[in-house]
Coordinates of C-alpha atoms in Angstrom, one line a residue:
X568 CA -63.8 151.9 9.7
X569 CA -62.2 148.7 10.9
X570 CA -63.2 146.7 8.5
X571 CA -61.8 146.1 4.9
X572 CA -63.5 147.7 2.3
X573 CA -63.5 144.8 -0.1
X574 CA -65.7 142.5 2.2
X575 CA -68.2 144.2 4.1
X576 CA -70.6 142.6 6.2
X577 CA -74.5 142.6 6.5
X578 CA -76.6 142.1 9.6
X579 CA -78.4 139.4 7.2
X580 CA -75.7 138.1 5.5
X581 CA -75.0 135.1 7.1
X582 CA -72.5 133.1 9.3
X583 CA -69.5 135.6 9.8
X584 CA -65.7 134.3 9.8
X585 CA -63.4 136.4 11.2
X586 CA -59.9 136.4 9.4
X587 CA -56.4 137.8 10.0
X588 CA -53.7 137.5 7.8
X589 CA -51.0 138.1 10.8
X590 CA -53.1 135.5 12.9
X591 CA -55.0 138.2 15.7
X592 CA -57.9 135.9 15.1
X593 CA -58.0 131.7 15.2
X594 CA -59.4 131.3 11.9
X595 CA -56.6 129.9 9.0
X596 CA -57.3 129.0 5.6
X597 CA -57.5 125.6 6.1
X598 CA -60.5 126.1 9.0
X599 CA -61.9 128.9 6.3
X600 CA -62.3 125.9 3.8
X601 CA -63.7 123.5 5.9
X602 CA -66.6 126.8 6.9
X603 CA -67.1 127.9 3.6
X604 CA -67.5 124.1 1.6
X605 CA -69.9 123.1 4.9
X606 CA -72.1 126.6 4.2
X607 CA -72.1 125.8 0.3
X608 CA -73.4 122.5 0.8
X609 CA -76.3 123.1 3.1
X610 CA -76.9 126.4 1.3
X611 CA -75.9 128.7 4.3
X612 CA -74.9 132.4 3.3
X613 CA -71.5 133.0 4.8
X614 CA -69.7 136.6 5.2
X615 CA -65.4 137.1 6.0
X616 CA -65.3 140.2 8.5
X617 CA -61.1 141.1 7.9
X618 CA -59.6 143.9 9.6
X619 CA -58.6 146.8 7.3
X620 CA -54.7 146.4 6.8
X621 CA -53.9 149.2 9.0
X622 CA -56.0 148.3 12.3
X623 CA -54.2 146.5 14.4
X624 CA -57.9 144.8 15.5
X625 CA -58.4 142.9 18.9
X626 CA -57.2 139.6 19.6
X627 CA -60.0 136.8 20.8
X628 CA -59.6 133.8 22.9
X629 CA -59.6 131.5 19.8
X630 CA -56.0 132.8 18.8
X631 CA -54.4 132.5 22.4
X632 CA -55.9 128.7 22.9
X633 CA -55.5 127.9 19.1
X634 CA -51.7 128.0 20.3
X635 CA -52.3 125.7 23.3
X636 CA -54.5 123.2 21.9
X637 CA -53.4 120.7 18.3
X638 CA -57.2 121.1 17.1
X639 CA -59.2 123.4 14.1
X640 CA -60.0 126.6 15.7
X641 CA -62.7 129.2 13.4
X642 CA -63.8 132.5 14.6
X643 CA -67.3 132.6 13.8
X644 CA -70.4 134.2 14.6
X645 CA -73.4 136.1 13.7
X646 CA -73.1 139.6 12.6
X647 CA -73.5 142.2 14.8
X648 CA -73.7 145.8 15.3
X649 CA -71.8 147.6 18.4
X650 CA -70.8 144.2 20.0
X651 CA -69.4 144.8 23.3
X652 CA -71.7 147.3 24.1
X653 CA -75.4 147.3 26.3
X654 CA -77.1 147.7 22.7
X655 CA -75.5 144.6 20.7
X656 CA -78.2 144.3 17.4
X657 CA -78.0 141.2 15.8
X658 CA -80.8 139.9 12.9
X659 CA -82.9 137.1 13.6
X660 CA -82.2 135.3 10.4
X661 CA -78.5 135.5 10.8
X662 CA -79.4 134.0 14.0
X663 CA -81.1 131.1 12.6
X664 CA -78.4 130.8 9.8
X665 CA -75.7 130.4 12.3
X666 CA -78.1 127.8 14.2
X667 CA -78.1 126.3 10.8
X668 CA -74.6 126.0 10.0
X669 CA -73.8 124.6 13.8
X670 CA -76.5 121.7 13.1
X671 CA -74.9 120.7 9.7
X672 CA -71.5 121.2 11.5
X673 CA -72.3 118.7 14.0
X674 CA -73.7 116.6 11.0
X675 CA -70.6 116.2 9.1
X676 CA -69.5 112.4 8.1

């Protein structure tokens, strides 16, 4: 498995952050903040998806422009099984959950 054992992640579990402690990914733990207090205030479940410690794991877009670009940068999604592939599965209600949490997002004061 690629994931850590200690924080799985369910197809209806909520908005997903992907994290990286040596930075293959764009979220940082001041961006995790910012995701977690806005889910906990509109009431939106919210998931970490972190690489097992010895997977390397892919690097996204996020982390190469996060370098180029002096703004917050947070890897997040729905969660999925077999992304990449012709048969990506994703639940409807994490689907709405993540159109949730991208209204109240755009919301903020």
């Amino acid at each position: 498995a690629t994931t850590d054992p200690t924080n799985p992640v369910s197809l209806d579990g909520g908005v997903v952050m992907k994290i990286s402690y040596n930075q293959r990914y764009a979220t940082d733990s001041c961006v995790t903040a910012i995701v977690q207090g806005i889910c906990e205030k509109n009431g939106i479940p919210c998931q970490k998806f972190v690489n097992h410690s010895d997977v390397r794991g892919g690097s996204t877009i996020g982390a190469i422009s996060s370098t180029h670009l002096p703004i917050p940068v947070a890897d997040i999604g729905g969660p999925m099984l077999a992304m990449h592939s012709s048969r990506e599965l994703i639940s409807a209600k994490s689907q709405l959950e993540l159109n949730q949490f991208m209204t109240a997002l755009f919301q903020e004061d």
